[in-house]
Amino acid sequence: MPKTWNIKIDNYFQANLNCIIATAHVDSFPIDLPLEPNIREPNRKSATYRQIFDSLTTEPVKFFSRHSGIVLSANKVKPNRNKTELELEILEVNEGGSDGIINGGHTVLAFEQAKNYKYDLTQARVKVTIHIGLTEESAKDIALASNTTTPVDSRSKVNARGDYKFIKQYLVQLERAEDRKFRIAYYQNQSGAPRNAQCNVTHLLKLLYCLDRNKYNPDGNKRTKHPAGMSLPSNITDAERERLTALLPLLTHALWIEQRLYEIIQEHISSPRRKGSNDLASIDIRKTTLLPDSKYSFGFGAPTDLVLPIIASYRVFLDKDYKWILPFDEFAEDFLQHLWANYFRKYLVSEKTAGNTVGTKISRNQEIWESLYISAQSYLNSSLVKMVNSSKSEEPKVTQGANNLGKGKRGQLNATTGN
């Protein structure tokens, strides 16, 4: 059912058939309007919010002339008989609506806070522009085009265009199928989402890119040998979405690799002989890390890109159709332990000994990406050789068994003939 909100006004005029502009009272302005069309949630710690709050509370009479106003979207707008109020009909999201605050979330937050602190706002007014009957695409388009005093990050813009929908839908299906819960931040200041970089949707994209053996292939002629220092596109094209969709089934494997690496690190720094000490570069035992799967939290901090070269080495085991050459469950754990013991742990220890912190350096260090990739190739080749040798060693036994079976059958046949 649509919900209604009333806005007390001094006056209004019809800018066009689908737009009303009004002078609204701040003290009674509804502070619970939905933020659905907005591209980010308001942040009370931001400079934008503080400036609006200070302007409102120091000289409320001048607020109208100093503020650019609030932009709303509503399904219907109806003035009352005295033209002192506007009744807004707002459609819920499940009703196909995208109504609410398009631009002005920080302003409404400032209204709420000022009321909580008992400021006198009876003389304060604000300009309100109300668009009527907008589609979701139109509302998002206005939200993206609205002038903002603080930059909007590219992730929020990509999300506002709906480019992350295919990821959201996949994760919803995964949650239902595997009884999991993901904590992912898709836009700026998203409430209920952790600030950990590992829980950022762009981190999930990086995990997928690391397994793209067709785009990043050291054996090919392309310049992009490894996804080191990768930059994510600010606009996901149809071709890019198609490629990422093909990679999506590998996301669970990438998340597993990350989770297992963090568990191995946790075991390493929790070893009795290392109590209170840490010999790994860029691992901060004073912090905590949350992973996208809500089951996994760890008692140390790590750079977001820590796991990327490890995951990227696994692309050696994929064919051109992104299918595993070997069953993932059969080699994944052993291979990860192999990389940790022989390469990655030694790399982190050596960087720590040298007094270096890895951080983003790890995503740009071609040497570590290359060494892990070569190690993966060697591991795959040895695994395939073992499989071939194993099948060859079993072949004589099979032949011998067949011969014995043949002899037995011939004996049975002779015995039958003799009778």
Coordinates of C-alpha atoms in Angstrom, one line a residue, residues 1-417:
M1 CA 0.0 0.0 0.0
P2 CA 1.3 3.5 -0.8
K3 CA 2.2 5.7 2.1
T4 CA 1.4 9.4 2.5
W5 CA 3.4 12.3 4.0
N6 CA 2.3 15.9 4.5
I7 CA 4.6 18.9 4.0
K8 CA 3.5 22.2 5.5
I9 CA 4.2 25.0 3.0
D10 CA 3.9 28.8 2.6
N11 CA 3.3 28.7 -1.1
Y12 CA 3.9 26.6 -4.2
F13 CA 3.7 26.7 -8.0
Q14 CA 3.5 24.1 -10.8
A15 CA 6.8 24.3 -12.7
N16 CA 5.4 21.8 -15.2
L17 CA 2.8 19.0 -15.4
N18 CA 5.1 16.7 -13.4
C19 CA 6.9 19.1 -11.1
I20 CA 6.0 21.2 -8.1
I21 CA 8.3 23.7 -6.4
A22 CA 7.3 24.8 -2.9
T23 CA 8.5 26.8 0.2
A24 CA 8.3 24.3 3.0
H25 CA 8.4 24.7 6.8
V26 CA 11.5 23.1 8.3
D27 CA 10.2 22.5 11.8
S28 CA 7.4 20.1 10.6
F29 CA 9.3 18.7 7.7
P30 CA 8.9 14.8 7.6
I31 CA 12.3 13.3 8.6
D32 CA 11.3 9.7 7.8
L33 CA 11.0 10.0 4.0
P34 CA 12.5 7.0 2.2
L35 CA 16.1 7.4 0.7
E36 CA 15.5 4.9 -2.1
P37 CA 16.3 7.2 -5.0
N38 CA 19.4 8.7 -3.4
I39 CA 22.7 7.3 -4.5
R40 CA 24.2 7.3 -1.0
E41 CA 23.2 7.6 2.6
P42 CA 23.9 10.8 4.6
N43 CA 26.9 10.8 6.8
R44 CA 26.7 12.9 10.0
K45 CA 30.5 13.1 10.1
S46 CA 30.9 14.7 6.7
A47 CA 31.7 18.3 6.1
T48 CA 28.5 18.7 4.1
Y49 CA 26.3 17.7 7.0
R50 CA 28.2 19.9 9.5
Q51 CA 27.9 23.0 7.2
I52 CA 24.1 22.4 6.7
F53 CA 23.6 21.9 10.4
D54 CA 25.6 25.0 11.3
S55 CA 23.7 27.1 8.8
L56 CA 20.4 25.9 10.0
T57 CA 21.0 26.3 13.7
T58 CA 22.9 29.6 13.8
E59 CA 20.6 31.7 11.5
P60 CA 17.5 29.7 10.7
V61 CA 15.7 32.7 9.1
K62 CA 18.4 32.9 6.4
F63 CA 18.5 29.1 5.7
F64 CA 16.2 29.4 2.7
S65 CA 18.5 31.8 0.8
R66 CA 21.7 29.9 1.7
H67 CA 20.5 26.4 0.8
S68 CA 19.9 24.9 -2.6
G69 CA 16.9 22.9 -1.5
I70 CA 15.6 19.4 -1.4
V71 CA 14.6 17.3 -4.4
L72 CA 11.9 14.6 -3.9
S73 CA 10.1 12.1 -6.0
A74 CA 6.4 11.1 -5.4
N75 CA 3.8 9.1 -7.2
K76 CA 1.1 11.8 -6.6
V77 CA 1.0 15.2 -5.0
K78 CA -2.2 16.8 -3.7
P79 CA -2.6 20.3 -2.1
N80 CA -5.1 20.7 0.7
R81 CA -8.1 23.0 0.4
N82 CA -6.2 26.0 2.0
K83 CA -3.1 25.3 0.0
T84 CA -1.0 25.2 3.2
E85 CA 0.0 21.6 2.9
L86 CA 1.0 19.2 0.2
E87 CA 0.1 15.5 0.5
L88 CA 2.7 13.2 -1.0
E89 CA 1.8 9.7 -2.0
I90 CA 4.9 7.5 -2.0
L91 CA 5.1 4.0 -3.5
E92 CA 7.0 1.3 -1.8
V93 CA 9.9 -0.4 -3.6
N94 CA 7.9 -3.6 -4.0
E95 CA 5.2 -1.6 -5.7
G96 CA 7.6 -0.6 -8.4
G97 CA 8.2 2.9 -6.9
S98 CA 11.4 4.8 -6.5
D99 CA 10.0 7.6 -4.5
G100 CA 11.5 9.7 -1.7
I101 CA 14.6 11.9 -1.3
I102 CA 16.5 12.2 -4.6
N103 CA 18.9 14.9 -3.3
G104 CA 19.0 16.3 0.2
G105 CA 19.6 13.4 2.6
H106 CA 22.1 15.4 4.6
T107 CA 19.7 18.3 4.8
V108 CA 16.9 16.1 6.3
L109 CA 19.4 14.6 8.7
A110 CA 20.3 18.1 9.9
F111 CA 16.6 18.8 10.4
E112 CA 16.2 15.7 12.5
Q113 CA 19.3 16.5 14.6
A114 CA 18.3 20.1 15.2
K115 CA 14.9 19.0 16.4
N116 CA 16.4 16.5 18.7
Y117 CA 18.6 19.3 20.2
K118 CA 15.4 21.5 20.6
Y119 CA 16.5 24.3 18.3
D120 CA 13.8 26.8 17.4
L121 CA 13.2 26.2 13.7
T122 CA 9.8 27.9 13.3
Q123 CA 11.3 30.6 11.1
A124 CA 13.3 28.3 8.9
R125 CA 12.2 27.5 5.4
V126 CA 13.5 25.3 2.6
K127 CA 12.9 25.1 -1.1
V128 CA 11.4 21.7 -2.1
T129 CA 11.3 20.4 -5.7
I130 CA 8.9 17.5 -6.1
H131 CA 9.0 15.4 -9.3
I132 CA 5.8 13.4 -9.9
G133 CA 5.5 9.9 -11.3
L134 CA 9.2 9.3 -12.1
T135 CA 10.5 6.0 -13.2
E136 CA 13.3 4.4 -11.3
E137 CA 15.7 5.2 -14.1
S138 CA 14.7 8.8 -14.2
A139 CA 15.0 9.2 -10.4
K140 CA 18.5 7.7 -10.5
D141 CA 19.5 9.9 -13.4
I142 CA 18.5 13.0 -11.5
A143 CA 20.2 11.8 -8.4
L144 CA 23.4 11.2 -10.4
A145 CA 23.2 14.6 -12.1
S146 CA 22.5 16.6 -8.9
N147 CA 25.2 18.9 -7.8
T148 CA 26.9 17.8 -4.6
T149 CA 29.4 19.6 -2.4
T150 CA 31.3 16.4 -1.7
P151 CA 32.4 13.9 -4.3
V152 CA 30.3 10.8 -4.8
D153 CA 32.5 7.7 -5.2
S154 CA 32.4 5.8 -8.5
R155 CA 31.0 2.7 -6.7
S156 CA 27.9 4.6 -5.7
K157 CA 27.4 5.9 -9.3
V158 CA 27.8 2.4 -10.7
N159 CA 25.3 1.1 -8.2
A160 CA 22.9 3.9 -9.0
R161 CA 22.9 2.9 -12.7
G162 CA 22.0 -0.6 -11.6
D163 CA 25.3 -2.1 -12.9
Y164 CA 25.7 -4.3 -9.7
K165 CA 22.3 -5.9 -10.1
F166 CA 23.7 -9.1 -11.6
I167 CA 26.0 -9.5 -8.6
K168 CA 23.2 -8.8 -6.0
Q169 CA 20.9 -11.3 -7.7
Y170 CA 23.7 -14.0 -7.7
L171 CA 24.5 -13.4 -4.0
V172 CA 20.8 -13.6 -3.1
Q173 CA 20.5 -17.0 -4.8
L174 CA 23.7 -18.1 -3.1
E175 CA 22.4 -17.1 0.3
R176 CA 19.3 -19.2 -0.2
A177 CA 21.0 -22.2 -1.7
E178 CA 23.9 -22.5 0.8
D179 CA 22.3 -20.9 3.9
R180 CA 24.9 -18.0 3.9
K181 CA 24.6 -14.3 4.7
F182 CA 26.8 -11.7 2.9
R183 CA 27.6 -8.3 4.2
I184 CA 28.4 -6.1 1.1
A185 CA 28.6 -2.4 0.8
Y186 CA 27.3 -1.3 -2.6
Y187 CA 27.3 2.5 -2.1
Q188 CA 28.7 5.3 0.0
N189 CA 27.7 5.5 3.7
Q190 CA 25.5 2.4 3.3
S191 CA 23.9 1.7 6.7
G192 CA 24.2 -1.8 8.1
A193 CA 27.3 -2.5 5.9
P194 CA 30.8 -2.8 7.6
R195 CA 33.5 -0.3 6.6
N196 CA 36.0 -3.1 6.0
A197 CA 37.4 -2.9 2.5
Q198 CA 37.0 -6.7 2.1
C199 CA 33.2 -6.2 2.3
N200 CA 33.2 -3.6 -0.5
V201 CA 31.5 -4.8 -3.8
T202 CA 34.6 -3.7 -5.7
H203 CA 36.6 -6.3 -3.7
L204 CA 34.3 -9.0 -5.0
L205 CA 35.0 -7.8 -8.5
K206 CA 38.7 -8.0 -8.0
L207 CA 38.4 -11.6 -6.8
L208 CA 36.6 -12.4 -10.0
Y209 CA 39.1 -10.5 -12.2
C210 CA 42.0 -12.5 -10.6
L211 CA 40.5 -15.7 -12.0
D212 CA 40.1 -14.4 -15.5
R213 CA 42.6 -16.6 -17.3
N214 CA 41.5 -15.3 -20.7
K215 CA 42.2 -11.7 -19.9
Y216 CA 45.3 -12.2 -17.8
N217 CA 47.5 -14.8 -19.5
P218 CA 51.3 -14.6 -19.2
D219 CA 51.6 -17.1 -22.1
G220 CA 49.7 -14.9 -24.5
N221 CA 50.8 -11.8 -26.5
K222 CA 48.8 -9.4 -24.3
R223 CA 50.5 -6.8 -22.2
T224 CA 48.3 -7.6 -19.2
K225 CA 50.2 -10.6 -17.9
H226 CA 48.8 -10.4 -14.4
P227 CA 46.0 -8.5 -12.7
A228 CA 48.6 -6.5 -10.7
G229 CA 47.5 -3.0 -9.8
M230 CA 44.2 -3.5 -11.6
S231 CA 41.8 -0.6 -12.0
L232 CA 38.1 -1.3 -12.0
P233 CA 35.8 0.1 -14.7
S234 CA 33.6 3.1 -13.7
N235 CA 31.0 1.8 -16.2
I236 CA 30.2 -1.9 -16.6
T237 CA 29.4 -2.4 -20.3
D238 CA 27.2 -5.2 -21.6
A239 CA 30.3 -7.1 -22.8
E240 CA 32.0 -6.7 -19.4
R241 CA 28.8 -7.8 -17.6
E242 CA 28.7 -10.9 -19.8
R243 CA 32.3 -11.8 -19.0
L244 CA 31.8 -11.2 -15.3
T245 CA 28.6 -13.3 -15.3
A246 CA 30.6 -16.2 -16.8
L247 CA 33.1 -15.8 -13.9
L248 CA 30.4 -15.5 -11.2
P249 CA 30.3 -19.3 -10.5
L250 CA 33.9 -19.1 -9.4
L251 CA 33.2 -16.5 -6.7
T252 CA 32.5 -19.1 -4.1
H253 CA 35.9 -20.6 -4.7
A254 CA 37.6 -17.3 -4.5
L255 CA 35.8 -16.5 -1.2
W256 CA 36.9 -19.9 0.1
I257 CA 40.6 -19.3 -0.8
E258 CA 40.5 -15.9 0.9
Q259 CA 38.8 -17.4 4.0
R260 CA 41.3 -20.3 4.2
L261 CA 44.3 -18.0 3.8
Y262 CA 43.1 -15.8 6.7
E263 CA 42.6 -19.0 8.8
I264 CA 46.2 -20.1 8.0
I265 CA 47.5 -16.6 9.0
Q266 CA 45.4 -16.7 12.2
E267 CA 47.0 -20.1 13.1
H268 CA 50.4 -18.7 12.2
I269 CA 50.3 -15.6 14.4
S270 CA 48.5 -17.5 17.2
S271 CA 51.2 -20.2 17.4
P272 CA 52.5 -20.6 21.1
R273 CA 56.1 -19.8 20.1
R274 CA 54.9 -16.4 18.6
K275 CA 52.7 -15.2 21.5
G276 CA 52.5 -11.4 21.4
S277 CA 54.7 -11.2 18.3
N278 CA 54.1 -11.1 14.6
D279 CA 56.7 -11.8 11.9
L280 CA 54.4 -11.1 8.9
A281 CA 54.5 -7.8 7.0
S282 CA 51.2 -5.8 6.8
I283 CA 49.4 -8.0 9.4
D284 CA 48.3 -5.8 12.3
I285 CA 47.3 -7.8 15.4
R286 CA 45.7 -4.7 16.9
K287 CA 42.9 -4.7 14.4
T288 CA 40.1 -7.0 13.1
T289 CA 39.0 -8.1 9.7
L290 CA 35.6 -9.0 8.4
L291 CA 35.1 -11.0 5.3
P292 CA 32.1 -10.8 2.9
D293 CA 30.6 -14.0 4.3
S294 CA 29.3 -13.0 7.7
K295 CA 30.6 -16.2 9.3
Y296 CA 34.2 -15.1 9.1
S297 CA 35.8 -12.5 11.3
F298 CA 39.5 -12.5 12.3
G299 CA 41.6 -11.0 15.1
F300 CA 44.0 -9.1 12.8
G301 CA 44.0 -6.5 10.1
A302 CA 45.2 -7.1 6.6
P303 CA 45.4 -5.1 3.4
T304 CA 42.5 -5.7 1.0
D305 CA 44.8 -7.0 -1.8
L306 CA 46.6 -9.5 0.4
V307 CA 44.9 -12.5 -1.1
L308 CA 44.8 -11.4 -4.7
P309 CA 48.1 -12.9 -6.0
I310 CA 47.2 -16.2 -4.3
I311 CA 43.8 -16.3 -6.0
A312 CA 45.2 -15.2 -9.3
S313 CA 47.6 -18.2 -9.3
Y314 CA 44.6 -20.5 -9.2
R315 CA 43.6 -19.4 -12.8
V316 CA 46.3 -21.8 -14.0
F317 CA 43.8 -24.6 -13.2
L318 CA 41.1 -23.1 -15.4
D319 CA 40.3 -23.8 -19.0
K320 CA 39.2 -21.1 -21.5
D321 CA 35.5 -21.7 -20.5
Y322 CA 36.4 -21.1 -16.8
K323 CA 36.0 -24.7 -15.9
W324 CA 38.4 -26.4 -13.4
I325 CA 40.9 -28.8 -15.1
L326 CA 41.2 -30.7 -11.8
P327 CA 38.3 -31.0 -9.3
F328 CA 38.7 -27.9 -7.1
D329 CA 37.9 -29.8 -3.9
E330 CA 40.7 -32.3 -4.6
F331 CA 43.6 -29.8 -5.0
A332 CA 42.6 -26.4 -3.5
E333 CA 43.7 -27.0 0.1
D334 CA 46.9 -28.8 -0.7
F335 CA 47.9 -26.2 -3.3
L336 CA 47.2 -23.3 -0.9
Q337 CA 49.3 -24.9 1.8
H338 CA 52.0 -25.4 -0.8
L339 CA 52.0 -21.7 -1.8
W340 CA 51.9 -20.6 1.9
A341 CA 54.8 -22.8 3.1
N342 CA 57.1 -22.3 0.1
Y343 CA 56.4 -18.8 -1.1
F344 CA 53.9 -16.5 0.5
R345 CA 54.9 -16.9 4.2
K346 CA 58.6 -16.4 3.3
Y347 CA 57.7 -13.3 1.2
L348 CA 55.8 -11.7 4.1
V349 CA 58.5 -12.6 6.7
S350 CA 61.3 -11.2 4.5
E351 CA 59.3 -7.9 4.0
K352 CA 58.8 -7.7 7.7
T353 CA 62.5 -8.4 8.4
A354 CA 63.4 -5.6 5.9
G355 CA 61.2 -3.2 7.8
N356 CA 58.7 -2.9 4.9
T357 CA 54.9 -3.0 5.0
V358 CA 53.4 -4.6 2.0
G359 CA 50.0 -2.9 1.8
T360 CA 49.1 -1.9 -1.8
K361 CA 52.6 -2.7 -2.8
I362 CA 51.6 -6.3 -3.1
S363 CA 49.1 -5.6 -5.9
R364 CA 51.8 -3.9 -7.9
N365 CA 54.7 -6.3 -7.3
Q366 CA 54.9 -8.2 -10.5
E367 CA 57.6 -10.5 -9.1
I368 CA 55.3 -12.1 -6.5
W369 CA 52.5 -12.5 -9.0
E370 CA 54.9 -14.2 -11.4
S371 CA 56.5 -16.5 -8.9
L372 CA 53.1 -17.7 -7.6
Y373 CA 51.9 -18.2 -11.2
I374 CA 54.9 -20.3 -12.1
S375 CA 54.6 -22.3 -9.0
A376 CA 51.0 -23.0 -9.9
Q377 CA 52.0 -24.2 -13.4
S378 CA 54.6 -26.5 -11.9
Y379 CA 52.1 -27.9 -9.4
L380 CA 49.5 -28.5 -12.2
N381 CA 52.1 -30.3 -14.4
S382 CA 53.3 -32.5 -11.6
S383 CA 49.7 -33.4 -10.7
L384 CA 48.9 -34.3 -14.3
V385 CA 52.1 -36.4 -14.6
K386 CA 51.1 -38.3 -11.4
M387 CA 47.7 -38.9 -12.9
V388 CA 49.2 -40.3 -16.1
N389 CA 51.7 -42.5 -14.3
S390 CA 48.9 -43.7 -12.0
S391 CA 46.8 -44.7 -14.9
K392 CA 49.7 -46.4 -16.6
S393 CA 50.6 -48.4 -13.4
E394 CA 47.0 -49.6 -13.2
E395 CA 46.8 -50.6 -16.9
P396 CA 48.9 -53.9 -16.6
K397 CA 46.8 -55.0 -13.6
V398 CA 43.6 -54.5 -15.6
T399 CA 45.1 -56.4 -18.6
Q400 CA 46.3 -59.2 -16.4
G401 CA 43.0 -59.4 -14.7
A402 CA 41.3 -59.5 -18.1
N403 CA 43.6 -62.3 -19.3
N404 CA 42.9 -64.4 -16.1
L405 CA 39.2 -63.8 -16.6
G406 CA 39.6 -64.9 -20.2
K407 CA 41.4 -68.0 -19.2
G408 CA 38.7 -68.8 -16.7
K409 CA 36.0 -68.4 -19.3
R410 CA 38.0 -70.6 -21.7
G411 CA 38.4 -73.3 -19.0
Q412 CA 34.7 -73.2 -18.3
L413 CA 34.0 -73.4 -22.0
N414 CA 36.4 -76.5 -22.4
A415 CA 34.9 -78.2 -19.4
T416 CA 31.5 -77.7 -20.8
T417 CA 32.6 -79.0 -24.2

